[in-house]
Backbone as CSV, one residue per row, in Angstrom:
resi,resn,N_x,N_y,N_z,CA_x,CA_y,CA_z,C_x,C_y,C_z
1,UNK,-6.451,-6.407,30.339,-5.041,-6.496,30.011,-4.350,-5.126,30.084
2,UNK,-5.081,-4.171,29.904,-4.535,-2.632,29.897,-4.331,-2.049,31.195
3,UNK,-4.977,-2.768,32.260,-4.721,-2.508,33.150,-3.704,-3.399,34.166
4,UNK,-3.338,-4.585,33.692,-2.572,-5.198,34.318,-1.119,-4.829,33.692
5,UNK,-0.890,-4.242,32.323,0.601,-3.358,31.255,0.420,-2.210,32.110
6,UNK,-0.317,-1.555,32.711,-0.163,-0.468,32.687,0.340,-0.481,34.428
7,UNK,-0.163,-1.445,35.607,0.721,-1.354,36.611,1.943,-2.684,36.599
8,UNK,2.504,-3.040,35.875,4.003,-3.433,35.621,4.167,-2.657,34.583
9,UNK,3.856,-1.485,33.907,4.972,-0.028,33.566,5.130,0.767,34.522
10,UNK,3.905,0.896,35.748,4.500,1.641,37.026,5.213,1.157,38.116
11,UNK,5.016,0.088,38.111,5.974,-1.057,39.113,7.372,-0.581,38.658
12,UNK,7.533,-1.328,37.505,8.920,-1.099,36.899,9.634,-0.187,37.236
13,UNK,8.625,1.133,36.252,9.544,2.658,36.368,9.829,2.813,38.016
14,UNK,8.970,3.119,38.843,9.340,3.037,40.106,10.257,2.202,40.813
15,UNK,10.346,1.282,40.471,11.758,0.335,41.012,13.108,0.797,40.209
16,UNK,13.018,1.037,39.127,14.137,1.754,38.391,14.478,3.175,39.028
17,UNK,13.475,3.865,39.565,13.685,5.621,40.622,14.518,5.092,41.850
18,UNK,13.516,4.206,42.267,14.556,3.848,43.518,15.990,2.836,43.572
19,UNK,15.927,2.338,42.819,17.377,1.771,42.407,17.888,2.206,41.615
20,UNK,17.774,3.457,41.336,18.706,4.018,39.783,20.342,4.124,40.302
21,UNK,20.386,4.454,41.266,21.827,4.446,42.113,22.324,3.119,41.719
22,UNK,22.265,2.347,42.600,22.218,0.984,42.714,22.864,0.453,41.131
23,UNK,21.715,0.651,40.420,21.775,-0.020,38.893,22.962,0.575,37.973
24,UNK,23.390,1.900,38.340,24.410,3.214,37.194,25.611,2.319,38.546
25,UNK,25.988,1.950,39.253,27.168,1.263,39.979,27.422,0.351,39.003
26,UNK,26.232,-0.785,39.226,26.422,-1.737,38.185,26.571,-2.049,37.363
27,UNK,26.010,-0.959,36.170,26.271,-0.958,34.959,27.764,-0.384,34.219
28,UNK,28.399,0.497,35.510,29.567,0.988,35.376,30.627,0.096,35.556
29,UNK,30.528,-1.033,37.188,31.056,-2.075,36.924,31.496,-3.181,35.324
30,UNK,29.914,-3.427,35.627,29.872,-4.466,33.974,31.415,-3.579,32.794
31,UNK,30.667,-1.987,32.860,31.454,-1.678,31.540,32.865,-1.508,31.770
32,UNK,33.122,-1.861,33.072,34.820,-2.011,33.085,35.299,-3.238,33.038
33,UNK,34.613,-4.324,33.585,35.047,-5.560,33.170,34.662,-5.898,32.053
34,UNK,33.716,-5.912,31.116,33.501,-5.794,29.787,34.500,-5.539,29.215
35,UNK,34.999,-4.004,29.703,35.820,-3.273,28.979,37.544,-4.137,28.686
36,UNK,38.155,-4.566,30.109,39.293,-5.402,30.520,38.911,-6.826,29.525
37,UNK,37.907,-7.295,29.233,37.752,-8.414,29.154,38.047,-8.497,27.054
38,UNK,37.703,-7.419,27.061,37.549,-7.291,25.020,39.338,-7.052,24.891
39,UNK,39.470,-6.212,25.795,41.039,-6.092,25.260,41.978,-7.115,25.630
40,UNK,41.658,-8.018,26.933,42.408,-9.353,26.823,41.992,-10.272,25.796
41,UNK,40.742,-10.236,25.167,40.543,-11.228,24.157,40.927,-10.631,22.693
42,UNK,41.323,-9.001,22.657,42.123,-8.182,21.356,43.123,-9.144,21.653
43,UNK,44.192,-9.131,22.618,45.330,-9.694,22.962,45.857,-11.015,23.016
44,UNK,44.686,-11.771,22.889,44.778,-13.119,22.599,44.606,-13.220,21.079
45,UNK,43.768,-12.914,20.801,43.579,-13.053,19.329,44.771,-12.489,18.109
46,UNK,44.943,-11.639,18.639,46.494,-10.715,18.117,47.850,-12.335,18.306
47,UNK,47.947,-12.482,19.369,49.172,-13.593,19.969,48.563,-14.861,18.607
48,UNK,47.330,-15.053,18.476,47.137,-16.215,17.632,47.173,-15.972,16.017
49,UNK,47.178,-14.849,15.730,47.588,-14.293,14.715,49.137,-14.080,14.188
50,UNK,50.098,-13.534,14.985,51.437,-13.687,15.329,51.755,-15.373,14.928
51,UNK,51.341,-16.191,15.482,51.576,-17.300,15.254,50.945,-18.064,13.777
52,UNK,49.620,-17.537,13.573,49.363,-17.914,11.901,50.670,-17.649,11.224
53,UNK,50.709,-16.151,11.144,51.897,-15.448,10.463,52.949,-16.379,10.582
54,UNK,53.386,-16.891,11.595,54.825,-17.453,11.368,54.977,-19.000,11.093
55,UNK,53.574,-19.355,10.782,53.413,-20.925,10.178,52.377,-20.803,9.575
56,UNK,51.850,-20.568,8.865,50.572,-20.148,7.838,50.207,-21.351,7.142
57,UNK,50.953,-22.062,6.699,50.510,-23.465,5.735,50.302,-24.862,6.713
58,UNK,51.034,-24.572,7.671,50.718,-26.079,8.246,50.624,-25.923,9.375
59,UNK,50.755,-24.756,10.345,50.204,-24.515,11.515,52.032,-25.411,12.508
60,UNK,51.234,-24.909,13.770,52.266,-25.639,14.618,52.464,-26.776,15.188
61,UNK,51.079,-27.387,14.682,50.812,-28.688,14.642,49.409,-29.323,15.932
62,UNK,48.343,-30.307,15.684,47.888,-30.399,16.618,47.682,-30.613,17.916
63,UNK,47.144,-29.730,18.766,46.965,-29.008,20.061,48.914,-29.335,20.831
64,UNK,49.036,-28.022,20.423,50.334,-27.055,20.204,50.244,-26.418,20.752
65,UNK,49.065,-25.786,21.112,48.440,-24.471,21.370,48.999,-23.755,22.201
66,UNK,48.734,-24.554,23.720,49.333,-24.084,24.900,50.529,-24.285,25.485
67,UNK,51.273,-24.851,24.670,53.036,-24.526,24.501,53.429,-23.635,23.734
68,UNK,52.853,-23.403,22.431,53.786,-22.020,21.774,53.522,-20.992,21.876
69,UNK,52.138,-20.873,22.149,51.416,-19.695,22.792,52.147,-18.523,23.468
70,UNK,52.888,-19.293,24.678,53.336,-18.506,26.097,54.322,-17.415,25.103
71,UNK,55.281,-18.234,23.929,56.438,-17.148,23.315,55.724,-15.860,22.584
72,UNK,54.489,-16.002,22.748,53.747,-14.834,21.679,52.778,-13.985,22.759
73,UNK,53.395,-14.481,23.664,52.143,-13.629,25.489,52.345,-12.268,24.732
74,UNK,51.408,-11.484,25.608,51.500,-9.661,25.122,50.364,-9.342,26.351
75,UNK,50.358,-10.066,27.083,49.714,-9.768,28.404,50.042,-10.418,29.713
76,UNK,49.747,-10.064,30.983,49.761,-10.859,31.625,48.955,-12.105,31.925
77,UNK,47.323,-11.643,31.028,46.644,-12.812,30.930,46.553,-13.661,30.007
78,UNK,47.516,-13.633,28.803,47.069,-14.131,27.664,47.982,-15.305,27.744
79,UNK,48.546,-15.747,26.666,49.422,-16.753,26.262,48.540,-17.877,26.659
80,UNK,47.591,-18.325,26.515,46.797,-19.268,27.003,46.242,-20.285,26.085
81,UNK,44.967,-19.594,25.414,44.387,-19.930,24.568,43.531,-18.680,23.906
82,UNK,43.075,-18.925,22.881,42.574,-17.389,21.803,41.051,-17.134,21.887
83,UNK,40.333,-18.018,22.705,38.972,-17.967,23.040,38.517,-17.625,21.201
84,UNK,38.953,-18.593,20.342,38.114,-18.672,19.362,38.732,-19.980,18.569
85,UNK,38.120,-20.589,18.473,38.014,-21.853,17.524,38.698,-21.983,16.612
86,UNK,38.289,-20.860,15.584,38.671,-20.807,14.433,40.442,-20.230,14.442
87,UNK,40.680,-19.484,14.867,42.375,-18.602,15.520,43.065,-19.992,15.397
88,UNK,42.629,-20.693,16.468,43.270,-21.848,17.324,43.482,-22.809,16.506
89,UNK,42.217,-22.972,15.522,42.698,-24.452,14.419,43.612,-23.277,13.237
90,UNK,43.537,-22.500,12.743,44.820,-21.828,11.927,46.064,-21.743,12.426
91,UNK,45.649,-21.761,13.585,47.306,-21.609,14.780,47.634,-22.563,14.247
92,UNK,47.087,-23.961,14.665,47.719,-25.607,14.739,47.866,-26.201,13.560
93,UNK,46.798,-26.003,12.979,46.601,-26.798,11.393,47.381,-26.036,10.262
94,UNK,47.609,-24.964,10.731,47.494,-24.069,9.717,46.190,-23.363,8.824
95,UNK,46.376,-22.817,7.672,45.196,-22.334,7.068,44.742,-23.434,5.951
96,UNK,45.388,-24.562,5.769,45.252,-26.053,4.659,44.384,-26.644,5.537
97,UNK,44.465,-26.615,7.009,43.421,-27.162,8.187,42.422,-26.846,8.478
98,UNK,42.491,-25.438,8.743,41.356,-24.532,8.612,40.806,-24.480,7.195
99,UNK,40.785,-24.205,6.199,40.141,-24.465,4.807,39.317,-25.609,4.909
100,UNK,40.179,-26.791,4.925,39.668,-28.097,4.891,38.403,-28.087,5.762
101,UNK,38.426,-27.544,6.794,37.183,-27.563,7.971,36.209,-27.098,7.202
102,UNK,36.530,-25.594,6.903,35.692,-25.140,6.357,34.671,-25.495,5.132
103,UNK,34.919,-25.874,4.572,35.145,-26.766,2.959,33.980,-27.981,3.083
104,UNK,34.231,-28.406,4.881,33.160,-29.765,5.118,32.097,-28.795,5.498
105,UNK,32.173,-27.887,5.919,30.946,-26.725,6.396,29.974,-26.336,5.577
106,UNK,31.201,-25.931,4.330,30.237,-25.197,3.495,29.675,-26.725,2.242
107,UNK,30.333,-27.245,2.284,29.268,-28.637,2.377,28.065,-29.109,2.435
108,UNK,28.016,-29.213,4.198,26.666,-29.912,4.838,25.994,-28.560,4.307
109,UNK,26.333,-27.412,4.743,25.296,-26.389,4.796,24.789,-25.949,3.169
110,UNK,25.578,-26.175,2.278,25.032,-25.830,0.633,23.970,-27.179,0.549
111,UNK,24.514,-28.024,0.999,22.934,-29.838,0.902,22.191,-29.520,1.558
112,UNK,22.515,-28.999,3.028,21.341,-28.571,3.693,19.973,-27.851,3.355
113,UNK,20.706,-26.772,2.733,19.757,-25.222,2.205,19.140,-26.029,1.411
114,UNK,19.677,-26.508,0.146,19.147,-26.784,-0.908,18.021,-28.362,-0.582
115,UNK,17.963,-28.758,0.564,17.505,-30.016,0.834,16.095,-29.068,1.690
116,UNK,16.654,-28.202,2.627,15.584,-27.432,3.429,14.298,-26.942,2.010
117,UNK,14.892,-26.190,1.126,14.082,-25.484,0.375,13.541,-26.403,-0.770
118,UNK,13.640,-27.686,-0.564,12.961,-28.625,-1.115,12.299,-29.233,-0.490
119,UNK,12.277,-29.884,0.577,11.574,-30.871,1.752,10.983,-29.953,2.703
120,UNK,11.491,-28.995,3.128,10.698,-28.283,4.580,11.106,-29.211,5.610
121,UNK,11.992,-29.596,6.033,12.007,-30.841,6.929,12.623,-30.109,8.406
122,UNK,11.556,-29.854,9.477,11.695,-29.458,10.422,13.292,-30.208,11.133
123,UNK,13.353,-31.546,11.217,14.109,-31.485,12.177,15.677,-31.085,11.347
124,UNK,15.809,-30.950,10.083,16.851,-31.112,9.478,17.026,-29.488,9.818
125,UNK,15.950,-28.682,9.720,16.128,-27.279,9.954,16.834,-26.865,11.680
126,UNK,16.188,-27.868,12.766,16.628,-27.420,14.000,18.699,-28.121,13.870
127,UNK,19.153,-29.010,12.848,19.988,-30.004,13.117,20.587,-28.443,12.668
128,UNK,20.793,-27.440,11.719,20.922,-26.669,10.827,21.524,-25.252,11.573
129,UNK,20.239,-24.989,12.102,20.237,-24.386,13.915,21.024,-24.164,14.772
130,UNK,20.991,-25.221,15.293,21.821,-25.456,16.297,23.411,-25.720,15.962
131,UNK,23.892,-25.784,14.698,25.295,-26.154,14.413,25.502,-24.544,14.327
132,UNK,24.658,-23.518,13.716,25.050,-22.518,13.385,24.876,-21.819,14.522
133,UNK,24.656,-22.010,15.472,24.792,-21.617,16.592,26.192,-21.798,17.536
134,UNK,26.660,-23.272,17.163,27.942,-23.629,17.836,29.258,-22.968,16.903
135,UNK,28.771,-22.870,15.792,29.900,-22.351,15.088,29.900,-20.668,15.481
136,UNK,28.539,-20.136,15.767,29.104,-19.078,16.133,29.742,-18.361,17.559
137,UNK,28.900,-19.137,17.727,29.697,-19.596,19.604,31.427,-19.573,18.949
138,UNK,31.770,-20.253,18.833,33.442,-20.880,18.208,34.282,-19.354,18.202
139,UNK,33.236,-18.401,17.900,34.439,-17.200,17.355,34.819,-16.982,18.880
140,UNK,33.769,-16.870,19.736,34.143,-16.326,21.138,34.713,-17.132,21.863
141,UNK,34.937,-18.563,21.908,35.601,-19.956,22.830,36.105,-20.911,22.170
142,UNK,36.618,-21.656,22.670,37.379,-22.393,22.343,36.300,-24.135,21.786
143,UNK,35.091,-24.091,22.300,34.168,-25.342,22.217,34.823,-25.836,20.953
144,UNK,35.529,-25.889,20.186,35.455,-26.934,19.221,37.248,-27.949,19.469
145,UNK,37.345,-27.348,20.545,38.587,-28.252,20.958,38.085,-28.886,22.574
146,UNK,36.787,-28.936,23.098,36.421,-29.734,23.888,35.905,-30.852,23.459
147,UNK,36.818,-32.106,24.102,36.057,-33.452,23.396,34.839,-33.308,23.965
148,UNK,33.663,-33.162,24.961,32.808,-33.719,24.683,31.600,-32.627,23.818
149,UNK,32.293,-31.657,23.781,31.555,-30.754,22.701,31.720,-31.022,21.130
150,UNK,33.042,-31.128,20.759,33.454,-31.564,19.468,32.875,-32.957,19.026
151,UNK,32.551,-34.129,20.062,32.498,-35.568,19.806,30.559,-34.532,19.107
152,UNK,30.041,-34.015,20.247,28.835,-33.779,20.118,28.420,-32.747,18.814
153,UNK,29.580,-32.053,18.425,29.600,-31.072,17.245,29.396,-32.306,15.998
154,UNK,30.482,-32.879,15.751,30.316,-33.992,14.967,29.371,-34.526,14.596
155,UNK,28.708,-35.366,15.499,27.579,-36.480,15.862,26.154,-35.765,15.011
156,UNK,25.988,-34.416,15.522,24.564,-33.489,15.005,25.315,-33.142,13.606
157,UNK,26.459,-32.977,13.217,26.780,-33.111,11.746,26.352,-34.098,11.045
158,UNK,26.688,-35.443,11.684,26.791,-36.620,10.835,24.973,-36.981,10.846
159,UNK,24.182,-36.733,11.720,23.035,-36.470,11.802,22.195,-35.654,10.636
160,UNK,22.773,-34.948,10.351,21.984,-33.589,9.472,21.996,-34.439,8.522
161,UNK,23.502,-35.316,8.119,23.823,-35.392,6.653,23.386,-36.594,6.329
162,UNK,23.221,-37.828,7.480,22.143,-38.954,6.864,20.785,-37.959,6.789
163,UNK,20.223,-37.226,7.330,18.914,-37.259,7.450,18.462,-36.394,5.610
164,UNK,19.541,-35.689,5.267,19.170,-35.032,4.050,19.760,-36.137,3.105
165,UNK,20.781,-37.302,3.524,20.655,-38.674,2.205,19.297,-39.161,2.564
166,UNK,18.287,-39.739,3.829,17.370,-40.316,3.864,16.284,-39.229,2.997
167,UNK,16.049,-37.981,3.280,14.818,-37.204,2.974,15.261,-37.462,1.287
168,UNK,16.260,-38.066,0.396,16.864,-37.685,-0.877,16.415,-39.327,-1.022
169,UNK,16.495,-40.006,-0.396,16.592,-41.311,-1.029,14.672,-41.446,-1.046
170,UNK,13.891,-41.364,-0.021,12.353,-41.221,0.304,12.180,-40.641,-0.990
171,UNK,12.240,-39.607,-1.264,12.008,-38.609,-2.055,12.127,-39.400,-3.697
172,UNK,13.313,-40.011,-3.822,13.504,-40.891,-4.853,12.454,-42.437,-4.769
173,UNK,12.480,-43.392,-4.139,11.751,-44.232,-3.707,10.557,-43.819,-4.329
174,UNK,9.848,-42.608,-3.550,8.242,-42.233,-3.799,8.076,-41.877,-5.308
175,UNK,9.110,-41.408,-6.001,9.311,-40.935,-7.652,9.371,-42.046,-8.395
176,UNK,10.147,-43.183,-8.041,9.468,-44.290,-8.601,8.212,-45.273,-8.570
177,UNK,8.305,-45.289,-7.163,6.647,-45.779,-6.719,5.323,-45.298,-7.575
178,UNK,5.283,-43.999,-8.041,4.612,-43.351,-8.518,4.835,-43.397,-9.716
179,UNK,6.107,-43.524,-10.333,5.973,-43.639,-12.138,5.438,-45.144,-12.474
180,UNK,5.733,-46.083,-11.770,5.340,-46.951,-11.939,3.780,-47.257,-12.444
């Protein structure tokens, strides 16, 4: 094995000598579109903020978005959408909308924990997972205003939350079975 690490560390380094050119182009590329790409999404996010501010309790109403948007542009690329989930439902709903979301979140996920650190229940842990994965996805895109992402956001919600009433009801069942 020490000898098969030790020629893919010389492979490597040597392909990195001879493409080091090559690779410092590319990486200079990346960091300018990187670079263009954070400050159009500063600029979106700013425009969806502007708009909290000027409806804060009830938002502008649902998917609004890409009509009131354009009056709050501050780019040539923006006025679009806020490439974040969360922006976008405070935009529309307001922050009574956004709360409320939140509120079902911190929800599943307080039954969850407390169901995980009682049961160990693998799949309830991947259901757990993978939501906290889409929610964090959400800050960077818009996925929670795609129906077939949202129908599918839902669905692995409503999933988690029978499966921690079933692991609660088993759990009860077997407590009587046994006092009996």
């Amino acid at each position: 094995t020490f000898v098969i690490f030790s020629c893919i560390l010389i492979v490597t380094v040597a392909v990195g000598f001879i493409l080091r050119g090559d690779i410092q182009q590319r990486i200079n590329l990346i960091e300018r579109e990187v670079g263009q790409k954070v400050n159009i999404r500063e600029a979106l996010w700013k425009e969806a903020c502007c708009m909290i501010k000027n409806q804060p309790l009830l938002g502008t109403g649902p998917n609004t978005y890409n009509f009131v948007a354009p009056k709050y542009k501050l780019t040539e690329y923006s006025g679009i959408y806020p490439h974040n989930s969360y922006l976008q439902m405070a935009a529309e709903i307001g922050l009574i909308g956004l709360c409320s979301f939140l509120w079902i979140l911190y929800s599943f996920f307080s039954k969850g924990i407390r169901a995980l650190k009682k049961y160990r229940d693998p799949f309830l842990l991947g259901v757990m997972g993978g939501l906290t994965a889409s929610l964090a996805h959400s800050f960077f895109d818009v996925n929670l205003f795609s129906t077939q992402l949202v129908i599918l956001f839902w669905v692995v919600l409503g999933l988690g939350m029978a499966r921690i009433k079933n692991l609660e009801r088993d759990n009860e069942q077997d407590r009587i079975l046994f006092k009996s």
